[in-house]
């Protein structure tokens, strides 16, 4: 079950990073 939590964390980081990238552009 822990891998599912890590998956959500990674997904969240990707969304945040992609959002910051769009703002920078």
mmCIF entry with sequence, helices, sheets and N, C-alpha, C, O atoms, coordinates in Angstrom:
data_MODEL
# 
_entry.id   MODEL 
# 
_entity.id                         1 
_entity.type                       polymer 
_entity.pdbx_number_of_molecules   1 
# 
_entity_poly.entity_id                      1 
_entity_poly.type                           'polypeptide(L)' 
_entity_poly.nstd_linkage                   no 
_entity_poly.nstd_monomer                   no 
_entity_poly.pdbx_seq_one_letter_code       
;(UNK)(UNK)(UNK)(UNK)(UNK)(UNK)(UNK)(UNK)(UNK)(UNK)(UNK)(UNK)(UNK)(UNK)(UNK)(UNK)
(UNK)(UNK)(UNK)(UNK)(UNK)(UNK)(UNK)(UNK)(UNK)
;
_entity_poly.pdbx_seq_one_letter_code_can   XXXXXXXXXXXXXXXXXXXXXXXXX 
_entity_poly.pdbx_strand_id                 A 
# 
loop_
_entity_poly_seq.entity_id 
_entity_poly_seq.num 
_entity_poly_seq.mon_id 
_entity_poly_seq.hetero 
1 1  UNK n 
1 2  UNK n 
1 3  UNK n 
1 4  UNK n 
1 5  UNK n 
1 6  UNK n 
1 7  UNK n 
1 8  UNK n 
1 9  UNK n 
1 10 UNK n 
1 11 UNK n 
1 12 UNK n 
1 13 UNK n 
1 14 UNK n 
1 15 UNK n 
1 16 UNK n 
1 17 UNK n 
1 18 UNK n 
1 19 UNK n 
1 20 UNK n 
1 21 UNK n 
1 22 UNK n 
1 23 UNK n 
1 24 UNK n 
1 25 UNK n 
# 
_struct_asym.id          A 
_struct_asym.entity_id   1 
# 
_struct_conf.conf_type_id            HELX_P 
_struct_conf.id                      HELX_P1 
_struct_conf.pdbx_PDB_helix_id       AA1 
_struct_conf.beg_label_comp_id       UNK 
_struct_conf.beg_label_asym_id       A 
_struct_conf.beg_label_seq_id        2 
_struct_conf.pdbx_beg_PDB_ins_code   ? 
_struct_conf.end_label_comp_id       UNK 
_struct_conf.end_label_asym_id       A 
_struct_conf.end_label_seq_id        24 
_struct_conf.pdbx_end_PDB_ins_code   ? 
_struct_conf.beg_auth_comp_id        UNK 
_struct_conf.beg_auth_asym_id        A 
_struct_conf.beg_auth_seq_id         2 
_struct_conf.end_auth_comp_id        UNK 
_struct_conf.end_auth_asym_id        A 
_struct_conf.end_auth_seq_id         24 
_struct_conf.pdbx_PDB_helix_class    1 
_struct_conf.details                 ? 
_struct_conf.pdbx_PDB_helix_length   23 
# 
_struct_conf_type.id          HELX_P 
_struct_conf_type.criteria    ? 
_struct_conf_type.reference   ? 
# 
loop_
_atom_site.group_PDB 
_atom_site.id 
_atom_site.type_symbol 
_atom_site.label_atom_id 
_atom_site.label_alt_id 
_atom_site.label_comp_id 
_atom_site.label_asym_id 
_atom_site.label_entity_id 
_atom_site.label_seq_id 
_atom_site.pdbx_PDB_ins_code 
_atom_site.Cartn_x 
_atom_site.Cartn_y 
_atom_site.Cartn_z 
_atom_site.occupancy 
_atom_site.B_iso_or_equiv 
_atom_site.pdbx_formal_charge 
_atom_site.auth_seq_id 
_atom_site.auth_comp_id 
_atom_site.auth_asym_id 
_atom_site.auth_atom_id 
_atom_site.pdbx_PDB_model_num 
ATOM 1   N N  . UNK A 1 1  ? 0.836 -1.201 0.000   1.00 0.00 ? 1  UNK A N  1 
ATOM 2   C CA . UNK A 1 1  ? 0.000 0.000  0.000   1.00 0.00 ? 1  UNK A CA 1 
ATOM 3   C C  . UNK A 1 1  ? 0.875 1.256  0.000   1.00 0.00 ? 1  UNK A C  1 
ATOM 4   O O  . UNK A 1 1  ? 0.470 2.311  -0.490  1.00 0.00 ? 1  UNK A O  1 
ATOM 5   N N  . UNK A 1 2  ? 2.079 1.122  0.558   1.00 0.00 ? 2  UNK A N  1 
ATOM 6   C CA . UNK A 1 2  ? 2.953 2.306  0.635   1.00 0.00 ? 2  UNK A CA 1 
ATOM 7   C C  . UNK A 1 2  ? 3.307 2.818  -0.760  1.00 0.00 ? 2  UNK A C  1 
ATOM 8   O O  . UNK A 1 2  ? 3.416 4.027  -0.969  1.00 0.00 ? 2  UNK A O  1 
ATOM 9   N N  . UNK A 1 3  ? 3.487 1.905  -1.712  1.00 0.00 ? 3  UNK A N  1 
ATOM 10  C CA . UNK A 1 3  ? 3.849 2.338  -3.062  1.00 0.00 ? 3  UNK A CA 1 
ATOM 11  C C  . UNK A 1 3  ? 2.776 3.250  -3.650  1.00 0.00 ? 3  UNK A C  1 
ATOM 12  O O  . UNK A 1 3  ? 3.078 4.132  -4.454  1.00 0.00 ? 3  UNK A O  1 
ATOM 13  N N  . UNK A 1 4  ? 1.526 3.036  -3.246  1.00 0.00 ? 4  UNK A N  1 
ATOM 14  C CA . UNK A 1 4  ? 0.436 3.872  -3.753  1.00 0.00 ? 4  UNK A CA 1 
ATOM 15  C C  . UNK A 1 4  ? 0.599 5.297  -3.243  1.00 0.00 ? 4  UNK A C  1 
ATOM 16  O O  . UNK A 1 4  ? 0.356 6.258  -3.974  1.00 0.00 ? 4  UNK A O  1 
ATOM 17  N N  . UNK A 1 5  ? 1.009 5.428  -1.990  1.00 0.00 ? 5  UNK A N  1 
ATOM 18  C CA . UNK A 1 5  ? 1.217 6.762  -1.406  1.00 0.00 ? 5  UNK A CA 1 
ATOM 19  C C  . UNK A 1 5  ? 2.369 7.460  -2.129  1.00 0.00 ? 5  UNK A C  1 
ATOM 20  O O  . UNK A 1 5  ? 2.277 8.640  -2.466  1.00 0.00 ? 5  UNK A O  1 
ATOM 21  N N  . UNK A 1 6  ? 3.458 6.717  -2.362  1.00 0.00 ? 6  UNK A N  1 
ATOM 22  C CA . UNK A 1 6  ? 4.597 7.303  -3.067  1.00 0.00 ? 6  UNK A CA 1 
ATOM 23  C C  . UNK A 1 6  ? 4.179 7.727  -4.472  1.00 0.00 ? 6  UNK A C  1 
ATOM 24  O O  . UNK A 1 6  ? 4.641 8.752  -4.975  1.00 0.00 ? 6  UNK A O  1 
ATOM 25  N N  . UNK A 1 7  ? 3.312 6.948  -5.102  1.00 0.00 ? 7  UNK A N  1 
ATOM 26  C CA . UNK A 1 7  ? 2.859 7.269  -6.449  1.00 0.00 ? 7  UNK A CA 1 
ATOM 27  C C  . UNK A 1 7  ? 2.117 8.595  -6.452  1.00 0.00 ? 7  UNK A C  1 
ATOM 28  O O  . UNK A 1 7  ? 2.312 9.414  -7.350  1.00 0.00 ? 7  UNK A O  1 
ATOM 29  N N  . UNK A 1 8  ? 1.258 8.817  -5.446  1.00 0.00 ? 8  UNK A N  1 
ATOM 30  C CA . UNK A 1 8  ? 0.518 10.079 -5.350  1.00 0.00 ? 8  UNK A CA 1 
ATOM 31  C C  . UNK A 1 8  ? 1.477 11.242 -5.115  1.00 0.00 ? 8  UNK A C  1 
ATOM 32  O O  . UNK A 1 8  ? 1.296 12.324 -5.673  1.00 0.00 ? 8  UNK A O  1 
ATOM 33  N N  . UNK A 1 9  ? 2.497 11.018 -4.288  1.00 0.00 ? 9  UNK A N  1 
ATOM 34  C CA . UNK A 1 9  ? 3.474 12.080 -3.997  1.00 0.00 ? 9  UNK A CA 1 
ATOM 35  C C  . UNK A 1 9  ? 4.225 12.461 -5.273  1.00 0.00 ? 9  UNK A C  1 
ATOM 36  O O  . UNK A 1 9  ? 4.389 13.644 -5.572  1.00 0.00 ? 9  UNK A O  1 
ATOM 37  N N  . UNK A 1 10 ? 4.675 11.464 -6.018  1.00 0.00 ? 10 UNK A N  1 
ATOM 38  C CA . UNK A 1 10 ? 5.409 11.718 -7.258  1.00 0.00 ? 10 UNK A CA 1 
ATOM 39  C C  . UNK A 1 10 ? 4.508 12.437 -8.257  1.00 0.00 ? 10 UNK A C  1 
ATOM 40  O O  . UNK A 1 10 ? 4.937 13.381 -8.921  1.00 0.00 ? 10 UNK A O  1 
ATOM 41  N N  . UNK A 1 11 ? 3.259 11.988 -8.359  1.00 0.00 ? 11 UNK A N  1 
ATOM 42  C CA . UNK A 1 11 ? 2.313 12.612 -9.278  1.00 0.00 ? 11 UNK A CA 1 
ATOM 43  C C  . UNK A 1 11 ? 2.108 14.076 -8.901  1.00 0.00 ? 11 UNK A C  1 
ATOM 44  O O  . UNK A 1 11 ? 2.065 14.947 -9.769  1.00 0.00 ? 11 UNK A O  1 
ATOM 45  N N  . UNK A 1 12 ? 1.981 14.339 -7.603  1.00 0.00 ? 12 UNK A N  1 
ATOM 46  C CA . UNK A 1 12 ? 1.791 15.714 -7.126  1.00 0.00 ? 12 UNK A CA 1 
ATOM 47  C C  . UNK A 1 12 ? 2.998 16.575 -7.478  1.00 0.00 ? 12 UNK A C  1 
ATOM 48  O O  . UNK A 1 12 ? 2.844 17.715 -7.915  1.00 0.00 ? 12 UNK A O  1 
ATOM 49  N N  . UNK A 1 13 ? 4.198 16.032 -7.288  1.00 0.00 ? 13 UNK A N  1 
ATOM 50  C CA . UNK A 1 13 ? 5.412 16.792 -7.595  1.00 0.00 ? 13 UNK A CA 1 
ATOM 51  C C  . UNK A 1 13 ? 5.466 17.110 -9.086  1.00 0.00 ? 13 UNK A C  1 
ATOM 52  O O  . UNK A 1 13 ? 5.841 18.219 -9.468  1.00 0.00 ? 13 UNK A O  1 
ATOM 53  N N  . UNK A 1 14 ? 5.098 16.160 -9.921  1.00 0.00 ? 14 UNK A N  1 
ATOM 54  C CA . UNK A 1 14 ? 5.123 16.369 -11.371 1.00 0.00 ? 14 UNK A CA 1 
ATOM 55  C C  . UNK A 1 14 ? 4.153 17.480 -11.754 1.00 0.00 ? 14 UNK A C  1 
ATOM 56  O O  . UNK A 1 14 ? 4.475 18.331 -12.584 1.00 0.00 ? 14 UNK A O  1 
ATOM 57  N N  . UNK A 1 15 ? 2.958 17.474 -11.147 1.00 0.00 ? 15 UNK A N  1 
ATOM 58  C CA . UNK A 1 15 ? 1.952 18.498 -11.455 1.00 0.00 ? 15 UNK A CA 1 
ATOM 59  C C  . UNK A 1 15 ? 2.459 19.874 -11.036 1.00 0.00 ? 15 UNK A C  1 
ATOM 60  O O  . UNK A 1 15 ? 2.324 20.848 -11.776 1.00 0.00 ? 15 UNK A O  1 
ATOM 61  N N  . UNK A 1 16 ? 3.045 19.944 -9.839  1.00 0.00 ? 16 UNK A N  1 
ATOM 62  C CA . UNK A 1 16 ? 3.559 21.232 -9.338  1.00 0.00 ? 16 UNK A CA 1 
ATOM 63  C C  . UNK A 1 16 ? 4.699 21.730 -10.224 1.00 0.00 ? 16 UNK A C  1 
ATOM 64  O O  . UNK A 1 16 ? 4.743 22.904 -10.589 1.00 0.00 ? 16 UNK A O  1 
ATOM 65  N N  . UNK A 1 17 ? 5.620 20.828 -10.566 1.00 0.00 ? 17 UNK A N  1 
ATOM 66  C CA . UNK A 1 17 ? 6.767 21.223 -11.388 1.00 0.00 ? 17 UNK A CA 1 
ATOM 67  C C  . UNK A 1 17 ? 6.301 21.661 -12.774 1.00 0.00 ? 17 UNK A C  1 
ATOM 68  O O  . UNK A 1 17 ? 6.812 22.645 -13.309 1.00 0.00 ? 17 UNK A O  1 
ATOM 69  N N  . UNK A 1 18 ? 5.355 20.959 -13.354 1.00 0.00 ? 18 UNK A N  1 
ATOM 70  C CA . UNK A 1 18 ? 4.850 21.320 -14.679 1.00 0.00 ? 18 UNK A CA 1 
ATOM 71  C C  . UNK A 1 18 ? 4.126 22.659 -14.603 1.00 0.00 ? 18 UNK A C  1 
ATOM 72  O O  . UNK A 1 18 ? 4.193 23.458 -15.537 1.00 0.00 ? 18 UNK A O  1 
ATOM 73  N N  . UNK A 1 19 ? 3.433 22.903 -13.493 1.00 0.00 ? 19 UNK A N  1 
ATOM 74  C CA . UNK A 1 19 ? 2.719 24.171 -13.315 1.00 0.00 ? 19 UNK A CA 1 
ATOM 75  C C  . UNK A 1 19 ? 3.713 25.315 -13.212 1.00 0.00 ? 19 UNK A C  1 
ATOM 76  O O  . UNK A 1 19 ? 3.501 26.375 -13.801 1.00 0.00 ? 19 UNK A O  1 
ATOM 77  N N  . UNK A 1 20 ? 4.807 25.109 -12.462 1.00 0.00 ? 20 UNK A N  1 
ATOM 78  C CA . UNK A 1 20 ? 5.832 26.151 -12.317 1.00 0.00 ? 20 UNK A CA 1 
ATOM 79  C C  . UNK A 1 20 ? 6.480 26.406 -13.676 1.00 0.00 ? 20 UNK A C  1 
ATOM 80  O O  . UNK A 1 20 ? 6.790 27.549 -14.014 1.00 0.00 ? 20 UNK A O  1 
ATOM 81  N N  . UNK A 1 21 ? 6.684 25.358 -14.444 1.00 0.00 ? 21 UNK A N  1 
ATOM 82  C CA . UNK A 1 21 ? 7.295 25.496 -15.762 1.00 0.00 ? 21 UNK A CA 1 
ATOM 83  C C  . UNK A 1 21 ? 6.428 26.341 -16.677 1.00 0.00 ? 21 UNK A C  1 
ATOM 84  O O  . UNK A 1 21 ? 6.941 27.178 -17.421 1.00 0.00 ? 21 UNK A O  1 
ATOM 85  N N  . UNK A 1 22 ? 5.116 26.132 -16.630 1.00 0.00 ? 22 UNK A N  1 
ATOM 86  C CA . UNK A 1 22 ? 4.197 26.898 -17.469 1.00 0.00 ? 22 UNK A CA 1 
ATOM 87  C C  . UNK A 1 22 ? 4.188 28.363 -17.039 1.00 0.00 ? 22 UNK A C  1 
ATOM 88  O O  . UNK A 1 22 ? 4.121 29.260 -17.881 1.00 0.00 ? 22 UNK A O  1 
ATOM 89  N N  . UNK A 1 23 ? 4.257 28.607 -15.718 1.00 0.00 ? 23 UNK A N  1 
ATOM 90  C CA . UNK A 1 23 ? 4.259 29.988 -15.213 1.00 0.00 ? 23 UNK A CA 1 
ATOM 91  C C  . UNK A 1 23 ? 5.534 30.703 -15.648 1.00 0.00 ? 23 UNK A C  1 
ATOM 92  O O  . UNK A 1 23 ? 5.506 31.887 -15.981 1.00 0.00 ? 23 UNK A O  1 
ATOM 93  N N  . UNK A 1 24 ? 6.657 29.974 -15.642 1.00 0.00 ? 24 UNK A N  1 
ATOM 94  C CA . UNK A 1 24 ? 7.936 30.574 -16.025 1.00 0.00 ? 24 UNK A CA 1 
ATOM 95  C C  . UNK A 1 24 ? 7.878 31.007 -17.489 1.00 0.00 ? 24 UNK A C  1 
ATOM 96  O O  . UNK A 1 24 ? 8.421 32.046 -17.863 1.00 0.00 ? 24 UNK A O  1 
ATOM 97  N N  . UNK A 1 25 ? 7.211 30.194 -18.314 1.00 0.00 ? 25 UNK A N  1 
ATOM 98  C CA . UNK A 1 25 ? 7.106 30.518 -19.741 1.00 0.00 ? 25 UNK A CA 1 
ATOM 99  C C  . UNK A 1 25 ? 6.072 31.620 -19.905 1.00 0.00 ? 25 UNK A C  1 
ATOM 100 O O  . UNK A 1 25 ? 5.811 32.060 -21.024 1.00 0.00 ? 25 UNK A O  1 
# 
